[in-house]
Amino acid sequence: MAPPPGLSDMPLSMPWSNRSPANSSHVTNGLPNNIDASSTEDPAELKRRIAELERARPIEQELWQAQFKQDMKDAHLRAEEVRLSIKKEHLDEQKARVDEHAAVHKKLADA
């Protein structure tokens, strides 16, 4: 999923606490790093773009959290698959031993 306009330089896998404009590594002259302070754009347009970034923040964070939750569910399902596979192998081994034991008893009974 493509990030909202103006957020393309911020990877989705990075939590917001690391991407916040308050974080000095992302701020130049009080503006987010993807807005050039020396731009020829009018101040109203810069304010509009900043507001757009601020509105997109909770949406992107929500998407990140939803993806994390889905990844955790997927990992849990994979772990459950492995657990059930191991249990099936164990039951197959037990059945083989029971069948072998029954065959021995049948052989002894026939003798």
PDB file of C-alpha atoms in Angstrom:
ATOM      1  CA  MET A   1       0.000   0.000   0.000  1.00  0.00           C
ATOM      2  CA  ALA A   2       1.394   3.363  -0.993  1.00  0.00           C
ATOM      3  CA  PRO A   3       1.753   5.919   1.793  1.00  0.00           C
ATOM      4  CA  PRO A   4      -0.326   9.106   1.696  1.00  0.00           C
ATOM      5  CA  PRO A   5       1.179  12.006  -0.300  1.00  0.00           C
ATOM      6  CA  GLY A   6       4.138  13.570   1.444  1.00  0.00           C
ATOM      7  CA  LEU A   7       4.986  10.450   3.455  1.00  0.00           C
ATOM      8  CA  SER A   8       6.873   8.522   0.789  1.00  0.00           C
ATOM      9  CA  ASP A   9      10.212   9.212   2.474  1.00  0.00           C
ATOM     10  CA  MET A  10       9.062   7.618   5.749  1.00  0.00           C
ATOM     11  CA  PRO A  11       9.102   3.792   5.781  1.00  0.00           C
ATOM     12  CA  LEU A  12       5.884   2.164   7.035  1.00  0.00           C
ATOM     13  CA  SER A  13       7.790  -0.333   9.148  1.00  0.00           C
ATOM     14  CA  MET A  14       9.178   2.431  11.342  1.00  0.00           C
ATOM     15  CA  PRO A  15       7.060   3.335  14.410  1.00  0.00           C
ATOM     16  CA  TRP A  16       5.764   6.891  14.622  1.00  0.00           C
ATOM     17  CA  SER A  17       7.835   7.699  17.664  1.00  0.00           C
ATOM     18  CA  ASN A  18      10.868   7.498  15.385  1.00  0.00           C
ATOM     19  CA  ARG A  19       9.290   9.499  12.562  1.00  0.00           C
ATOM     20  CA  SER A  20       7.747  12.337  14.491  1.00  0.00           C
ATOM     21  CA  PRO A  21       8.523  15.846  13.220  1.00  0.00           C
ATOM     22  CA  ALA A  22       9.411  16.585  16.834  1.00  0.00           C
ATOM     23  CA  ASN A  23      12.361  14.247  16.351  1.00  0.00           C
ATOM     24  CA  SER A  24      15.171  16.621  15.405  1.00  0.00           C
ATOM     25  CA  SER A  25      16.522  14.306  12.702  1.00  0.00           C
ATOM     26  CA  HIS A  26      13.277  14.830  10.796  1.00  0.00           C
ATOM     27  CA  VAL A  27      12.951  18.581  11.231  1.00  0.00           C
ATOM     28  CA  THR A  28      14.572  21.410   9.314  1.00  0.00           C
ATOM     29  CA  ASN A  29      13.664  24.952  10.328  1.00  0.00           C
ATOM     30  CA  GLY A  30      10.603  23.645  12.145  1.00  0.00           C
ATOM     31  CA  LEU A  31       9.262  21.905   9.036  1.00  0.00           C
ATOM     32  CA  PRO A  32       9.175  18.164   8.328  1.00  0.00           C
ATOM     33  CA  ASN A  33      12.165  17.105   6.220  1.00  0.00           C
ATOM     34  CA  ASN A  34      10.098  16.616   3.071  1.00  0.00           C
ATOM     35  CA  ILE A  35       9.023  20.279   3.040  1.00  0.00           C
ATOM     36  CA  ASP A  36      11.725  22.672   1.902  1.00  0.00           C
ATOM     37  CA  ALA A  37      11.777  25.899   3.930  1.00  0.00           C
ATOM     38  CA  SER A  38      13.378  27.738   1.015  1.00  0.00           C
ATOM     39  CA  SER A  39      10.556  26.644  -1.263  1.00  0.00           C
ATOM     40  CA  THR A  40       8.857  29.182  -3.492  1.00  0.00           C
ATOM     41  CA  GLU A  41       5.471  27.821  -2.403  1.00  0.00           C
ATOM     42  CA  ASP A  42       3.274  30.225  -0.543  1.00  0.00           C
ATOM     43  CA  PRO A  43       3.002  29.842   3.241  1.00  0.00           C
ATOM     44  CA  ALA A  44      -0.651  28.756   2.992  1.00  0.00           C
ATOM     45  CA  GLU A  45       0.351  25.828   0.768  1.00  0.00           C
ATOM     46  CA  LEU A  46       3.122  24.838   3.198  1.00  0.00           C
ATOM     47  CA  LYS A  47       0.655  24.971   6.097  1.00  0.00           C
ATOM     48  CA  ARG A  48      -1.802  22.864   4.091  1.00  0.00           C
ATOM     49  CA  ARG A  49       0.885  20.238   3.397  1.00  0.00           C
ATOM     50  CA  ILE A  50       1.941  20.184   7.061  1.00  0.00           C
ATOM     51  CA  ALA A  51      -1.698  19.735   8.097  1.00  0.00           C
ATOM     52  CA  GLU A  52      -2.019  16.919   5.550  1.00  0.00           C
ATOM     53  CA  LEU A  53       0.993  15.171   7.073  1.00  0.00           C
ATOM     54  CA  GLU A  54      -0.411  15.590  10.564  1.00  0.00           C
ATOM     55  CA  ARG A  55      -3.774  14.107   9.503  1.00  0.00           C
ATOM     56  CA  ALA A  56      -2.069  11.147   7.810  1.00  0.00           C
ATOM     57  CA  ARG A  57      -0.073  10.233  10.906  1.00  0.00           C
ATOM     58  CA  PRO A  58      -2.822   8.436  12.868  1.00  0.00           C
ATOM     59  CA  ILE A  59      -3.986   6.637   9.716  1.00  0.00           C
ATOM     60  CA  GLU A  60      -0.505   5.344   8.925  1.00  0.00           C
ATOM     61  CA  GLN A  61       0.049   4.360  12.547  1.00  0.00           C
ATOM     62  CA  GLU A  62      -3.250   2.474  12.512  1.00  0.00           C
ATOM     63  CA  LEU A  63      -2.169   0.665   9.332  1.00  0.00           C
ATOM     64  CA  TRP A  64       1.184  -0.217  10.918  1.00  0.00           C
ATOM     65  CA  GLN A  65      -0.551  -1.566  14.036  1.00  0.00           C
ATOM     66  CA  ALA A  66      -3.043  -3.575  11.958  1.00  0.00           C
ATOM     67  CA  GLN A  67      -0.194  -5.113   9.949  1.00  0.00           C
ATOM     68  CA  PHE A  68       1.669  -5.961  13.175  1.00  0.00           C
ATOM     69  CA  LYS A  69      -1.449  -7.643  14.620  1.00  0.00           C
ATOM     70  CA  GLN A  70      -1.933  -9.621  11.414  1.00  0.00           C
ATOM     71  CA  ASP A  71       1.718 -10.702  11.455  1.00  0.00           C
ATOM     72  CA  MET A  72       1.301 -11.891  15.047  1.00  0.00           C
ATOM     73  CA  LYS A  73      -1.844 -13.856  14.132  1.00  0.00           C
ATOM     74  CA  ASP A  74      -0.027 -15.432  11.179  1.00  0.00           C
ATOM     75  CA  ALA A  75       2.909 -16.402  13.415  1.00  0.00           C
ATOM     76  CA  HIS A  76       0.514 -17.908  15.962  1.00  0.00           C
ATOM     77  CA  LEU A  77      -1.230 -19.925  13.234  1.00  0.00           C
ATOM     78  CA  ARG A  78       2.111 -21.189  11.898  1.00  0.00           C
ATOM     79  CA  ALA A  79       3.143 -22.226  15.422  1.00  0.00           C
ATOM     80  CA  GLU A  80      -0.191 -24.021  15.893  1.00  0.00           C
ATOM     81  CA  GLU A  81       0.320 -25.815  12.547  1.00  0.00           C
ATOM     82  CA  VAL A  82       3.746 -27.027  13.705  1.00  0.00           C
ATOM     83  CA  ARG A  83       2.352 -28.124  17.071  1.00  0.00           C
ATOM     84  CA  LEU A  84      -0.452 -30.102  15.400  1.00  0.00           C
ATOM     85  CA  SER A  85       1.987 -31.633  12.907  1.00  0.00           C
ATOM     86  CA  ILE A  86       4.216 -32.852  15.752  1.00  0.00           C
ATOM     87  CA  LYS A  87       1.164 -34.188  17.612  1.00  0.00           C
ATOM     88  CA  LYS A  88       0.031 -36.067  14.463  1.00  0.00           C
ATOM     89  CA  GLU A  89       3.498 -37.610  14.065  1.00  0.00           C
ATOM     90  CA  HIS A  90       3.402 -38.709  17.697  1.00  0.00           C
ATOM     91  CA  LEU A  91      -0.062 -40.243  17.277  1.00  0.00           C
ATOM     92  CA  ASP A  92       1.043 -42.009  14.079  1.00  0.00           C
ATOM     93  CA  GLU A  93       4.017 -43.487  15.967  1.00  0.00           C
ATOM     94  CA  GLN A  94       1.725 -44.621  18.806  1.00  0.00           C
ATOM     95  CA  LYS A  95      -0.687 -46.212  16.327  1.00  0.00           C
ATOM     96  CA  ALA A  96       2.199 -48.057  14.649  1.00  0.00           C
ATOM     97  CA  ARG A  97       3.325 -49.418  18.049  1.00  0.00           C
ATOM     98  CA  VAL A  98      -0.242 -50.482  18.922  1.00  0.00           C
ATOM     99  CA  ASP A  99      -0.656 -52.169  15.531  1.00  0.00           C
ATOM    100  CA  GLU A 100       2.695 -53.943  16.003  1.00  0.00           C
ATOM    101  CA  HIS A 101       1.695 -55.039  19.511  1.00  0.00           C
ATOM    102  CA  ALA A 102      -1.675 -56.314  18.222  1.00  0.00           C
ATOM    103  CA  ALA A 103       0.072 -58.253  15.449  1.00  0.00           C
ATOM    104  CA  VAL A 104       2.346 -59.944  18.024  1.00  0.00           C
ATOM    105  CA  HIS A 105      -0.662 -60.876  20.178  1.00  0.00           C
ATOM    106  CA  LYS A 106      -2.508 -62.246  17.154  1.00  0.00           C
ATOM    107  CA  LYS A 107       0.551 -64.275  16.141  1.00  0.00           C
ATOM    108  CA  LEU A 108       0.814 -65.697  19.678  1.00  0.00           C
ATOM    109  CA  ALA A 109      -2.908 -66.485  19.756  1.00  0.00           C
ATOM    110  CA  ASP A 110      -2.704 -68.276  16.408  1.00  0.00           C
ATOM    111  CA  ALA A 111       0.254 -70.383  17.526  1.00  0.00           C
TER     112      ALA A 111
END
